[in-house]
Coordinates of C-alpha atoms in Angstrom, one line a residue:
M1 CA -0.1 -0.1 -0.1
F2 CA 1.4 3.2 -0.8
D3 CA 2.2 5.5 2.4
R4 CA 1.3 8.8 1.6
Q5 CA 3.0 10.2 5.1
N6 CA 6.1 9.0 4.6
F7 CA 6.7 9.5 0.6
Q8 CA 8.8 12.3 -0.3
I9 CA 9.1 14.4 -3.3
N10 CA 11.3 17.5 -3.8
A11 CA 8.6 19.5 -6.1
E12 CA 9.7 22.9 -7.0
F13 CA 7.9 26.2 -8.2
P14 CA 8.2 27.2 -12.0
A15 CA 10.6 30.3 -11.3
C16 CA 7.3 33.0 -12.1
F17 CA 6.0 32.3 -8.7
S18 CA 8.8 34.2 -7.4
N19 CA 7.1 36.3 -4.7
F20 CA 4.8 39.5 -5.7
T21 CA 3.0 42.1 -4.3
D22 CA -0.7 42.9 -4.1
E23 CA -2.6 46.2 -4.8
A24 CA -2.1 46.9 -1.0
S25 CA 1.3 46.2 -1.1
E26 CA 1.2 43.5 0.8
T27 CA 4.0 40.6 -0.4
Y28 CA 3.0 37.1 -0.1
S29 CA 4.4 33.7 -1.8
F30 CA 2.9 31.4 -4.4
E31 CA 3.9 28.5 -2.2
R32 CA 2.1 30.2 0.6
L33 CA -1.1 30.8 -1.6
F34 CA -0.9 27.5 -3.3
K35 CA 0.6 24.5 -0.9
P36 CA -1.7 21.6 -1.0
H37 CA -2.6 19.2 2.1
W38 CA -0.4 16.4 0.0
A39 CA 1.9 17.3 -3.1
G40 CA 2.4 14.7 -5.5
P41 CA 4.1 14.7 -8.5
R42 CA 1.9 16.3 -10.5
L43 CA 2.5 19.2 -8.4
F44 CA 5.1 20.6 -10.9
I45 CA 3.6 20.0 -14.2
G46 CA 0.2 21.7 -13.0
G47 CA 2.5 24.5 -11.8
V48 CA 3.8 24.9 -15.5
V49 CA 0.6 24.8 -16.8
L50 CA -0.9 27.6 -14.1
C51 CA 2.5 29.1 -14.9
L52 CA 1.4 29.7 -18.3
F53 CA -1.8 31.2 -17.7
L54 CA -0.9 34.0 -14.7
T55 CA 2.6 34.7 -16.0
P56 CA 0.6 38.0 -18.1
F57 CA -1.6 38.7 -14.7
L58 CA 1.4 38.7 -12.5
T59 CA 3.5 40.8 -14.6
N60 CA 2.7 44.5 -15.9
G61 CA 0.9 43.9 -18.8
L62 CA 1.2 42.1 -22.1
Q63 CA 4.7 43.1 -24.3
A64 CA 4.2 46.3 -26.5
K65 CA 3.2 45.5 -30.0
T66 CA 3.3 48.0 -33.1
S67 CA -0.3 46.6 -35.9
T68 CA -1.0 48.3 -39.2
W69 CA -4.6 48.4 -40.3
T70 CA -4.9 46.2 -43.3
G71 CA -8.8 46.6 -43.3
N72 CA -9.2 43.5 -44.0
G73 CA -11.8 41.9 -41.6
D74 CA -15.1 44.2 -42.3
G75 CA -12.6 47.0 -43.0
Q76 CA -14.4 49.3 -40.0
S77 CA -14.3 48.0 -37.1
W78 CA -11.7 48.8 -34.9
A79 CA -12.0 45.9 -32.5
D80 CA -12.1 43.4 -35.2
P81 CA -8.6 41.2 -35.2
D82 CA -9.0 40.7 -38.9
N83 CA -8.5 44.4 -40.1
W84 CA -5.3 44.5 -38.2
T85 CA -1.9 43.2 -38.9
N86 CA -1.0 42.1 -35.5
G87 CA -4.0 41.8 -33.1
V88 CA -6.1 45.1 -31.8
P89 CA -3.8 47.5 -30.4
N90 CA -5.5 48.6 -27.5
D91 CA -2.9 48.9 -24.4
D92 CA -0.7 52.0 -23.5
T93 CA 2.3 50.5 -24.8
D94 CA 0.7 49.8 -27.9
Q95 CA 1.3 51.6 -31.2
A96 CA -1.4 51.7 -33.9
N97 CA -0.6 52.7 -37.8
F98 CA -3.2 53.6 -40.4
F99 CA -1.0 53.6 -43.5
A100 CA -2.1 53.6 -47.4
P101 CA -3.3 52.5 -49.6
A102 CA -5.5 50.4 -46.9
T103 CA -7.4 53.5 -45.3
A104 CA -8.4 55.0 -48.4
N105 CA -11.3 57.5 -47.6
G106 CA -13.0 55.8 -45.0
T107 CA -14.2 56.1 -41.2
I108 CA -13.1 53.5 -38.7
D109 CA -15.4 53.0 -36.0
L110 CA -13.8 52.6 -32.6
G111 CA -16.9 51.3 -31.0
P112 CA -18.7 49.2 -30.2
S113 CA -16.0 47.1 -28.9
V114 CA -14.9 44.9 -26.4
F115 CA -13.1 47.5 -24.0
G116 CA -16.0 49.8 -22.6
N117 CA -16.1 52.5 -25.3
R118 CA -12.2 53.4 -24.5
V119 CA -9.0 52.2 -26.6
Q120 CA -5.5 53.4 -24.9
L121 CA -2.3 53.3 -27.5
N122 CA 0.7 54.8 -26.8
Q123 CA 1.2 56.1 -30.4
L124 CA -1.2 56.9 -33.3
R125 CA 0.7 57.1 -36.5
F126 CA -1.0 57.8 -40.0
H127 CA -0.1 58.6 -43.6
L128 CA -2.7 58.6 -45.7
S129 CA -3.8 58.0 -49.4
D130 CA -7.4 59.9 -48.8
D131 CA -9.1 61.1 -45.9
L132 CA -10.0 59.6 -43.0
T133 CA -12.4 59.8 -39.8
L134 CA -11.7 57.3 -36.5
T135 CA -15.7 58.0 -35.5
N136 CA -17.3 56.4 -32.6
S137 CA -20.9 54.9 -32.9
I138 CA -21.3 54.9 -29.2
P139 CA -21.3 58.3 -27.6
G140 CA -18.7 58.9 -24.9
G141 CA -16.0 57.0 -26.6
T142 CA -12.7 58.4 -25.9
L143 CA -9.0 57.7 -27.3
E144 CA -6.4 57.6 -24.5
L145 CA -2.5 58.4 -25.7
H146 CA 0.2 57.5 -23.7
G147 CA 2.8 58.5 -25.8
E148 CA 6.0 59.2 -24.1
D149 CA 7.7 62.5 -22.7
S150 CA 9.5 62.6 -25.7
G151 CA 9.6 64.6 -29.3
V152 CA 10.9 61.3 -31.0
A153 CA 7.3 59.3 -29.4
N154 CA 4.9 61.3 -30.7
S155 CA 1.3 60.1 -29.0
L156 CA -0.4 61.1 -32.2
L157 CA 1.8 61.9 -35.7
A158 CA 0.7 62.3 -39.2
N159 CA 3.7 61.2 -41.3
S160 CA 4.4 62.7 -45.0
P161 CA 1.3 61.4 -47.6
T162 CA 2.9 59.0 -49.9
D163 CA 1.0 60.5 -53.1
G164 CA 3.5 63.2 -54.3
G165 CA 2.7 65.6 -51.5
I166 CA -1.1 66.0 -51.8
T167 CA -2.4 66.2 -48.3
H168 CA -5.0 64.8 -46.9
T169 CA -7.2 65.5 -43.4
L170 CA -7.6 62.9 -40.5
T171 CA -10.3 63.4 -38.4
I172 CA -10.6 62.8 -35.3
E173 CA -14.3 62.9 -33.5
N174 CA -13.7 60.9 -30.8
D175 CA -12.7 62.8 -27.4
I176 CA -9.2 62.3 -26.1
E177 CA -7.6 61.9 -22.8
T178 CA -3.8 62.4 -22.4
F179 CA -1.4 61.3 -20.3
N180 CA 2.2 61.6 -19.3
G181 CA 3.4 65.0 -19.0
V182 CA 4.2 66.0 -22.4
N183 CA 2.0 64.8 -25.1
W184 CA 2.8 65.2 -28.8
I185 CA 0.3 66.0 -31.7
N186 CA 2.7 66.9 -34.7
A187 CA 2.1 67.2 -38.2
S188 CA 5.2 66.7 -40.3
P189 CA 6.6 67.9 -42.9
W190 CA 4.4 67.5 -45.8
G191 CA 2.2 65.4 -43.4
D192 CA -1.4 65.1 -43.2
R193 CA -3.6 67.7 -41.7
I194 CA -5.1 66.8 -38.2
V195 CA -8.9 67.8 -37.4
I196 CA -9.9 66.8 -34.2
T197 CA -13.9 67.6 -33.1
G198 CA -14.2 65.7 -29.7
D199 CA -12.7 67.3 -26.7
I200 CA -9.0 66.8 -24.7
T201 CA -8.4 66.6 -21.6
S202 CA -5.8 65.3 -19.4
G203 CA -5.7 61.8 -17.3
N204 CA -3.2 62.7 -14.9
T205 CA -4.3 63.7 -11.3
S206 CA -1.6 66.2 -10.0
G207 CA 1.1 69.0 -11.6
L208 CA 1.3 70.3 -15.0
T209 CA 0.5 68.5 -18.5
I210 CA 1.4 69.8 -21.6
L211 CA -0.3 69.8 -24.7
R212 CA 2.3 69.9 -27.4
L213 CA 0.4 70.9 -30.7
T214 CA 2.6 71.5 -33.7
G215 CA 2.8 71.4 -37.6
R216 CA 5.9 71.3 -39.7
N217 CA 4.4 71.1 -43.0
V218 CA 4.8 74.5 -44.2
G219 CA 3.2 75.4 -47.6
V220 CA 0.3 73.0 -46.7
P221 CA -3.3 75.2 -47.1
G222 CA -5.1 76.1 -44.1
A223 CA -4.1 74.9 -40.7
A224 CA -1.8 72.0 -39.9
I225 CA -3.8 71.0 -36.5
E226 CA -7.0 72.5 -36.0
I227 CA -9.0 71.9 -32.3
H228 CA -12.7 72.4 -32.3
G229 CA -13.6 70.3 -29.0
N230 CA -12.8 71.8 -25.6
I231 CA -9.4 71.5 -23.8
S232 CA -9.8 71.0 -20.5
D233 CA -7.3 70.5 -17.2
G234 CA -7.6 67.0 -15.4
D235 CA -9.1 66.0 -12.4
G236 CA -6.3 67.4 -10.2
D237 CA -3.9 68.7 -12.3
R238 CA -3.3 71.8 -15.2
V239 CA -2.8 71.8 -18.8
R240 CA -0.7 73.9 -20.9
V241 CA -0.9 74.4 -24.5
D242 CA 2.7 74.9 -26.8
T243 CA 2.5 75.7 -30.7
G244 CA 5.7 74.6 -32.3
W245 CA 8.5 73.4 -31.0
A246 CA 11.6 75.9 -29.5
G247 CA 14.3 72.8 -30.6
D248 CA 13.7 72.9 -34.0
G249 CA 12.1 76.0 -35.0
A250 CA 13.1 76.5 -38.3
R251 CA 11.0 73.6 -39.6
H252 CA 8.0 73.9 -37.1
Q253 CA 6.5 77.3 -38.9
N254 CA 2.7 76.1 -39.5
V255 CA -0.6 76.9 -38.3
V256 CA -2.4 75.9 -35.3
R257 CA -5.8 76.5 -34.9
L258 CA -8.4 76.2 -31.2
T259 CA -12.1 76.9 -32.0
G260 CA -13.4 75.8 -28.8
D261 CA -14.5 77.0 -25.5
N262 CA -11.3 75.6 -23.9
T263 CA -11.5 76.0 -20.2
F264 CA -7.8 75.3 -19.7
T265 CA -5.7 77.0 -17.2
G266 CA -2.5 75.8 -17.6
G267 CA -0.9 79.0 -20.3
I268 CA -0.2 78.7 -23.2
N269 CA 3.2 79.3 -25.0
V270 CA 3.8 80.4 -28.8
F271 CA 6.9 78.8 -29.8
T272 CA 7.3 78.8 -33.5
N273 CA 3.5 78.3 -35.1
T274 CA 1.6 80.3 -35.5
L275 CA -1.7 79.8 -32.7
E276 CA -4.9 81.1 -34.0
F277 CA -8.3 81.3 -32.4
D278 CA -11.8 82.5 -32.9
S279 CA -11.5 84.5 -29.8
V280 CA -9.9 85.6 -26.3
G281 CA -12.1 83.0 -24.5
D282 CA -10.7 80.0 -26.2
T283 CA -7.3 79.9 -24.9
G284 CA -8.2 78.6 -21.6

């Protein structure tokens, strides 16, 4: 007869089951939480399977990815994975690309989706062969931009067009919530125009958030960037609007136009771009 009490086995937990910390900052060990009354040879095998399942949750989310729109699914829904080269981008480390010709003269719907009417991104990049609109069929849809505090890693970048310098218009009808200290919305040389009709606010809870609006597409008719929604402070922080960039004044020379009833209180810095607004109240 098999004697459980006298049976011994050296069972080790996989490396992913190291100590981890919960939201209350109390440290636990996996062995303490999951140690069974009797450990048999199946313990390690089960641990490996459980490790593969839990690893994404015990680490800080999934790895960053870049995915490019193809439109090969239904051709209009953000949440359709068949419309993307690398799955649906929806993480604050992800980059979403919209490159011609896949985006020719279309409307892309960020909702309905499985994301609670919000899409998270680190960067959003475009070069278009025709006008493109991002919209949301569910009222209140929000696009979160978590771009890094860098002029290289723009939150929203319209790259140079692909059809001989003809400029198209990217229209974003969604509300936008920005994170990190400096958030760039940038129209690159001879890049597409950016028109935002939704509201822009900060998702930060303290300090000063900078919204840097700049256009390098000199010679393009009309404003490089137009914002028709309300730019407002976040819950506990203030928003400042910068136009242009002093670090490269020779190229950042186009027009930024604000037409919304802006309520931000962090002030305005006009560096190299020309700032236009409909009334004094539009300047925050």
